[in-house]
mmCIF file with all atom_site columns, C-alpha atoms in Angstrom:
data_model
loop_
_atom_site.group_PDB
_atom_site.id
_atom_site.type_symbol
_atom_site.label_atom_id
_atom_site.label_alt_id
_atom_site.label_comp_id
_atom_site.label_asym_id
_atom_site.label_entity_id
_atom_site.label_seq_id
_atom_site.pdbx_PDB_ins_code
_atom_site.Cartn_x
_atom_site.Cartn_y
_atom_site.Cartn_z
_atom_site.occupancy
_atom_site.B_iso_or_equiv
_atom_site.pdbx_formal_charge
_atom_site.auth_seq_id
_atom_site.auth_comp_id
_atom_site.auth_asym_id
_atom_site.auth_atom_id
_atom_site.pdbx_PDB_model_num
ATOM 1   C CA . MET A 1 1   ? -0.127  -0.003 -0.059  1.00 0.00 ? 1   MET A CA 1
ATOM 2   C CA . ASN A 1 2   ? 1.073   3.443  -0.961  1.00 0.00 ? 2   ASN A CA 1
ATOM 3   C CA . THR A 1 3   ? 2.047   5.995  2.122   1.00 0.00 ? 3   THR A CA 1
ATOM 4   C CA . PRO A 1 4   ? 0.391   9.607  1.063   1.00 0.00 ? 4   PRO A CA 1
ATOM 5   C CA . THR A 1 5   ? 3.133   12.117 1.070   1.00 0.00 ? 5   THR A CA 1
ATOM 6   C CA . ILE A 1 6   ? 2.216   14.803 3.195   1.00 0.00 ? 6   ILE A CA 1
ATOM 7   C CA . GLU A 1 7   ? 3.793   18.515 1.887   1.00 0.00 ? 7   GLU A CA 1
ATOM 8   C CA . LYS A 1 8   ? 3.084   21.647 1.638   1.00 0.00 ? 8   LYS A CA 1
ATOM 9   C CA . LEU A 1 9   ? 0.446   22.567 -0.393  1.00 0.00 ? 9   LEU A CA 1
ATOM 10  C CA . GLU A 1 10  ? 1.541   25.614 -3.916  1.00 0.00 ? 10  GLU A CA 1
ATOM 11  C CA . PRO A 1 11  ? -2.326  26.640 -4.468  1.00 0.00 ? 11  PRO A CA 1
ATOM 12  C CA . LEU A 1 12  ? -0.544  28.275 -7.489  1.00 0.00 ? 12  LEU A CA 1
ATOM 13  C CA . ALA A 1 13  ? 1.361   25.258 -8.642  1.00 0.00 ? 13  ALA A CA 1
ATOM 14  C CA . ALA A 1 14  ? -0.854  22.258 -7.207  1.00 0.00 ? 14  ALA A CA 1
ATOM 15  C CA . PRO A 1 15  ? -2.423  19.814 -9.914  1.00 0.00 ? 15  PRO A CA 1
ATOM 16  C CA . LEU A 1 16  ? -5.812  20.918 -10.941 1.00 0.00 ? 16  LEU A CA 1
ATOM 17  C CA . GLN A 1 17  ? -7.669  17.212 -11.062 1.00 0.00 ? 17  GLN A CA 1
ATOM 18  C CA . GLY A 1 18  ? -7.923  14.668 -8.967  1.00 0.00 ? 18  GLY A CA 1
ATOM 19  C CA . ILE A 1 19  ? -8.440  15.141 -5.297  1.00 0.00 ? 19  ILE A CA 1
ATOM 20  C CA . ASN A 1 20  ? -6.902  17.507 -2.934  1.00 0.00 ? 20  ASN A CA 1
ATOM 21  C CA . LEU A 1 21  ? -6.532  16.954 0.937   1.00 0.00 ? 21  LEU A CA 1
ATOM 22  C CA . ILE A 1 22  ? -6.027  20.267 3.489   1.00 0.00 ? 22  ILE A CA 1
ATOM 23  C CA . GLU A 1 23  ? -5.200  19.477 6.935   1.00 0.00 ? 23  GLU A CA 1
ATOM 24  C CA . ALA A 1 24  ? -3.387  21.944 9.416   1.00 0.00 ? 24  ALA A CA 1
ATOM 25  C CA . SER A 1 25  ? -3.909  23.389 12.380  1.00 0.00 ? 25  SER A CA 1
ATOM 26  C CA . ALA A 1 26  ? -5.577  26.505 12.734  1.00 0.00 ? 26  ALA A CA 1
ATOM 27  C CA . GLY A 1 27  ? -3.822  29.785 10.916  1.00 0.00 ? 27  GLY A CA 1
ATOM 28  C CA . THR A 1 28  ? -1.993  28.156 8.409   1.00 0.00 ? 28  THR A CA 1
ATOM 29  C CA . GLY A 1 29  ? -3.684  29.293 5.214   1.00 0.00 ? 29  GLY A CA 1
ATOM 30  C CA . LYS A 1 30  ? -6.182  26.154 4.594   1.00 0.00 ? 30  LYS A CA 1
ATOM 31  C CA . THR A 1 31  ? -9.085  28.916 3.355   1.00 0.00 ? 31  THR A CA 1
ATOM 32  C CA . TYR A 1 32  ? -6.166  31.118 1.650   1.00 0.00 ? 32  TYR A CA 1
ATOM 33  C CA . THR A 1 33  ? -5.690  28.036 -0.783  1.00 0.00 ? 33  THR A CA 1
ATOM 34  C CA . ILE A 1 34  ? -9.196  26.558 -0.743  1.00 0.00 ? 34  ILE A CA 1
ATOM 35  C CA . THR A 1 35  ? -9.724  29.870 -2.400  1.00 0.00 ? 35  THR A CA 1
ATOM 36  C CA . THR A 1 36  ? -7.028  30.125 -4.782  1.00 0.00 ? 36  THR A CA 1
ATOM 37  C CA . LEU A 1 37  ? -7.592  26.513 -5.556  1.00 0.00 ? 37  LEU A CA 1
ATOM 38  C CA . PHE A 1 38  ? -11.159 27.483 -6.445  1.00 0.00 ? 38  PHE A CA 1
ATOM 39  C CA . ILE A 1 39  ? -10.753 30.284 -8.479  1.00 0.00 ? 39  ILE A CA 1
ATOM 40  C CA . ARG A 1 40  ? -7.890  28.258 -10.761 1.00 0.00 ? 40  ARG A CA 1
ATOM 41  C CA . LEU A 1 41  ? -10.439 25.463 -11.143 1.00 0.00 ? 41  LEU A CA 1
ATOM 42  C CA . ILE A 1 42  ? -13.022 28.382 -12.760 1.00 0.00 ? 42  ILE A CA 1
ATOM 43  C CA . LEU A 1 43  ? -10.016 30.032 -14.692 1.00 0.00 ? 43  LEU A CA 1
ATOM 44  C CA . GLU A 1 44  ? -7.792  27.046 -15.995 1.00 0.00 ? 44  GLU A CA 1
ATOM 45  C CA . ARG A 1 45  ? -10.042 23.930 -16.075 1.00 0.00 ? 45  ARG A CA 1
ATOM 46  C CA . ASN A 1 46  ? -13.339 26.112 -17.506 1.00 0.00 ? 46  ASN A CA 1
ATOM 47  C CA . LEU A 1 47  ? -15.375 24.682 -14.299 1.00 0.00 ? 47  LEU A CA 1
ATOM 48  C CA . THR A 1 48  ? -17.768 25.841 -13.341 1.00 0.00 ? 48  THR A CA 1
ATOM 49  C CA . VAL A 1 49  ? -19.125 26.894 -9.161  1.00 0.00 ? 49  VAL A CA 1
ATOM 50  C CA . ASP A 1 50  ? -22.377 24.025 -9.817  1.00 0.00 ? 50  ASP A CA 1
ATOM 51  C CA . THR A 1 51  ? -19.455 20.941 -10.722 1.00 0.00 ? 51  THR A CA 1
ATOM 52  C CA . ILE A 1 52  ? -16.281 22.342 -7.930  1.00 0.00 ? 52  ILE A CA 1
ATOM 53  C CA . LEU A 1 53  ? -17.045 20.230 -4.236  1.00 0.00 ? 53  LEU A CA 1
ATOM 54  C CA . VAL A 1 54  ? -15.623 21.874 -1.351  1.00 0.00 ? 54  VAL A CA 1
ATOM 55  C CA . VAL A 1 55  ? -16.029 19.791 2.062   1.00 0.00 ? 55  VAL A CA 1
ATOM 56  C CA . THR A 1 56  ? -15.295 20.932 5.280   1.00 0.00 ? 56  THR A CA 1
ATOM 57  C CA . PHE A 1 57  ? -16.503 19.735 9.056   1.00 0.00 ? 57  PHE A CA 1
ATOM 58  C CA . THR A 1 58  ? -18.459 22.475 10.738  1.00 0.00 ? 58  THR A CA 1
ATOM 59  C CA . GLU A 1 59  ? -21.203 24.468 9.715   1.00 0.00 ? 59  GLU A CA 1
ATOM 60  C CA . ALA A 1 60  ? -19.067 27.748 10.716  1.00 0.00 ? 60  ALA A CA 1
ATOM 61  C CA . ALA A 1 61  ? -16.294 26.647 9.108   1.00 0.00 ? 61  ALA A CA 1
ATOM 62  C CA . THR A 1 62  ? -18.576 25.891 5.453   1.00 0.00 ? 62  THR A CA 1
ATOM 63  C CA . GLU A 1 63  ? -20.313 29.431 6.098   1.00 0.00 ? 63  GLU A CA 1
ATOM 64  C CA . GLU A 1 64  ? -17.062 31.447 7.075   1.00 0.00 ? 64  GLU A CA 1
ATOM 65  C CA . LEU A 1 65  ? -15.456 29.335 3.298   1.00 0.00 ? 65  LEU A CA 1
ATOM 66  C CA . ARG A 1 66  ? -18.717 30.495 0.970   1.00 0.00 ? 66  ARG A CA 1
ATOM 67  C CA . ASP A 1 67  ? -18.415 33.655 2.360   1.00 0.00 ? 67  ASP A CA 1
ATOM 68  C CA . ARG A 1 68  ? -14.023 34.121 2.006   1.00 0.00 ? 68  ARG A CA 1
ATOM 69  C CA . ILE A 1 69  ? -14.810 32.239 -1.395  1.00 0.00 ? 69  ILE A CA 1
ATOM 70  C CA . ARG A 1 70  ? -17.291 34.713 -2.678  1.00 0.00 ? 70  ARG A CA 1
ATOM 71  C CA . ARG A 1 71  ? -15.756 37.715 -1.607  1.00 0.00 ? 71  ARG A CA 1
ATOM 72  C CA . ARG A 1 72  ? -11.824 36.302 -3.611  1.00 0.00 ? 72  ARG A CA 1
ATOM 73  C CA . LEU A 1 73  ? -14.264 35.780 -6.594  1.00 0.00 ? 73  LEU A CA 1
ATOM 74  C CA . ARG A 1 74  ? -15.449 39.972 -6.600  1.00 0.00 ? 74  ARG A CA 1
ATOM 75  C CA . GLU A 1 75  ? -11.737 40.433 -5.719  1.00 0.00 ? 75  GLU A CA 1
ATOM 76  C CA . THR A 1 76  ? -10.415 38.055 -9.142  1.00 0.00 ? 76  THR A CA 1
ATOM 77  C CA . LEU A 1 77  ? -13.196 39.503 -10.886 1.00 0.00 ? 77  LEU A CA 1
ATOM 78  C CA . THR A 1 78  ? -11.611 43.642 -10.054 1.00 0.00 ? 78  THR A CA 1
ATOM 79  C CA . ALA A 1 79  ? -8.128  42.891 -10.757 1.00 0.00 ? 79  ALA A CA 1
ATOM 80  C CA . PHE A 1 80  ? -9.081  41.289 -13.708 1.00 0.00 ? 80  PHE A CA 1
ATOM 81  C CA . GLU A 1 81  ? -10.942 43.767 -15.149 1.00 0.00 ? 81  GLU A CA 1
ATOM 82  C CA . GLN A 1 82  ? -8.697  46.422 -14.179 1.00 0.00 ? 82  GLN A CA 1
ATOM 83  C CA . GLY A 1 83  ? -5.386  44.173 -15.350 1.00 0.00 ? 83  GLY A CA 1
ATOM 84  C CA . LYS A 1 84  ? -3.493  45.188 -12.451 1.00 0.00 ? 84  LYS A CA 1
ATOM 85  C CA . CYS A 1 85  ? -3.736  44.417 -8.261  1.00 0.00 ? 85  CYS A CA 1
ATOM 86  C CA . ASN A 1 86  ? -0.546  44.494 -5.702  1.00 0.00 ? 86  ASN A CA 1
ATOM 87  C CA . ASP A 1 87  ? -1.748  40.652 -4.677  1.00 0.00 ? 87  ASP A CA 1
ATOM 88  C CA . ASP A 1 88  ? 1.060   38.469 -5.891  1.00 0.00 ? 88  ASP A CA 1
ATOM 89  C CA . VAL A 1 89  ? -0.977  36.174 -6.407  1.00 0.00 ? 89  VAL A CA 1
ATOM 90  C CA . LEU A 1 90  ? -4.081  37.874 -8.161  1.00 0.00 ? 90  LEU A CA 1
ATOM 91  C CA . ALA A 1 91  ? -1.291  39.440 -10.607 1.00 0.00 ? 91  ALA A CA 1
ATOM 92  C CA . LYS A 1 92  ? 0.195   36.252 -11.308 1.00 0.00 ? 92  LYS A CA 1
ATOM 93  C CA . LEU A 1 93  ? -3.229  35.364 -12.372 1.00 0.00 ? 93  LEU A CA 1
ATOM 94  C CA . ILE A 1 94  ? -3.144  37.640 -14.051 1.00 0.00 ? 94  ILE A CA 1
ATOM 95  C CA . ALA A 1 95  ? -0.092  37.032 -16.364 1.00 0.00 ? 95  ALA A CA 1
ATOM 96  C CA . GLN A 1 96  ? -0.232  33.679 -16.758 1.00 0.00 ? 96  GLN A CA 1
ATOM 97  C CA . CYS A 1 97  ? -3.753  34.861 -18.704 1.00 0.00 ? 97  CYS A CA 1
ATOM 98  C CA . GLU A 1 98  ? -4.501  34.777 -21.602 1.00 0.00 ? 98  GLU A CA 1
ATOM 99  C CA . ASP A 1 99  ? -7.228  35.741 -22.956 1.00 0.00 ? 99  ASP A CA 1
ATOM 100 C CA . ARG A 1 100 ? -8.419  38.643 -20.188 1.00 0.00 ? 100 ARG A CA 1
ATOM 101 C CA . ASN A 1 101 ? -12.347 38.955 -21.086 1.00 0.00 ? 101 ASN A CA 1
ATOM 102 C CA . ASP A 1 102 ? -12.651 35.226 -20.950 1.00 0.00 ? 102 ASP A CA 1
ATOM 103 C CA . ALA A 1 103 ? -11.437 35.169 -17.804 1.00 0.00 ? 103 ALA A CA 1
ATOM 104 C CA . ILE A 1 104 ? -13.553 38.027 -17.066 1.00 0.00 ? 104 ILE A CA 1
ATOM 105 C CA . PHE A 1 105 ? -16.393 36.732 -18.576 1.00 0.00 ? 105 PHE A CA 1
ATOM 106 C CA . ARG A 1 106 ? -16.030 33.518 -16.252 1.00 0.00 ? 106 ARG A CA 1
ATOM 107 C CA . LEU A 1 107 ? -15.500 34.624 -12.773 1.00 0.00 ? 107 LEU A CA 1
ATOM 108 C CA . THR A 1 108 ? -18.809 36.796 -14.135 1.00 0.00 ? 108 THR A CA 1
ATOM 109 C CA . ASN A 1 109 ? -20.883 33.652 -14.068 1.00 0.00 ? 109 ASN A CA 1
ATOM 110 C CA . ALA A 1 110 ? -19.219 32.101 -11.187 1.00 0.00 ? 110 ALA A CA 1
ATOM 111 C CA . LEU A 1 111 ? -20.335 35.235 -8.855  1.00 0.00 ? 111 LEU A CA 1
ATOM 112 C CA . ARG A 1 112 ? -23.505 34.866 -10.618 1.00 0.00 ? 112 ARG A CA 1
ATOM 113 C CA . GLY A 1 113 ? -24.419 31.638 -10.178 1.00 0.00 ? 113 GLY A CA 1
ATOM 114 C CA . PHE A 1 114 ? -22.461 31.154 -7.071  1.00 0.00 ? 114 PHE A CA 1
ATOM 115 C CA . ASP A 1 115 ? -25.922 30.301 -4.905  1.00 0.00 ? 115 ASP A CA 1
ATOM 116 C CA . GLU A 1 116 ? -25.175 26.770 -6.866  1.00 0.00 ? 116 GLU A CA 1
ATOM 117 C CA . ALA A 1 117 ? -21.988 26.214 -5.428  1.00 0.00 ? 117 ALA A CA 1
ATOM 118 C CA . ALA A 1 118 ? -21.014 22.936 -2.993  1.00 0.00 ? 118 ALA A CA 1
ATOM 119 C CA . ILE A 1 119 ? -19.852 23.866 -0.057  1.00 0.00 ? 119 ILE A CA 1
ATOM 120 C CA . LEU A 1 120 ? -21.367 21.060 2.545   1.00 0.00 ? 120 LEU A CA 1
ATOM 121 C CA . THR A 1 121 ? -20.498 20.323 5.437   1.00 0.00 ? 121 THR A CA 1
ATOM 122 C CA . ILE A 1 122 ? -19.713 16.557 6.324   1.00 0.00 ? 122 ILE A CA 1
#
């Protein structure tokens, strides 16, 4: 049986296929990592919010995660509309983007359909 490797998950370099399990103690950037992966799935894999599954352990964590992902989607959309920002991660996403107008379209649709996002409690 293969033993899983434990390593730091870099949200901009993590593979977007398969399953990513993120577990760590409080204050280590789990929510930030999840929000970045969520946005990358929309931008890089052209997924819609209703096809991405995010699962956490408590109702409170689910609500916080839902709020943070929605907020980060808004921040990302604004950054793409302006074509620049002071956030290093968003600046890298903008620089990697081949078609900013398409990204803006996808981010706008993600925000419009965000109530359909599967962000759930176990």
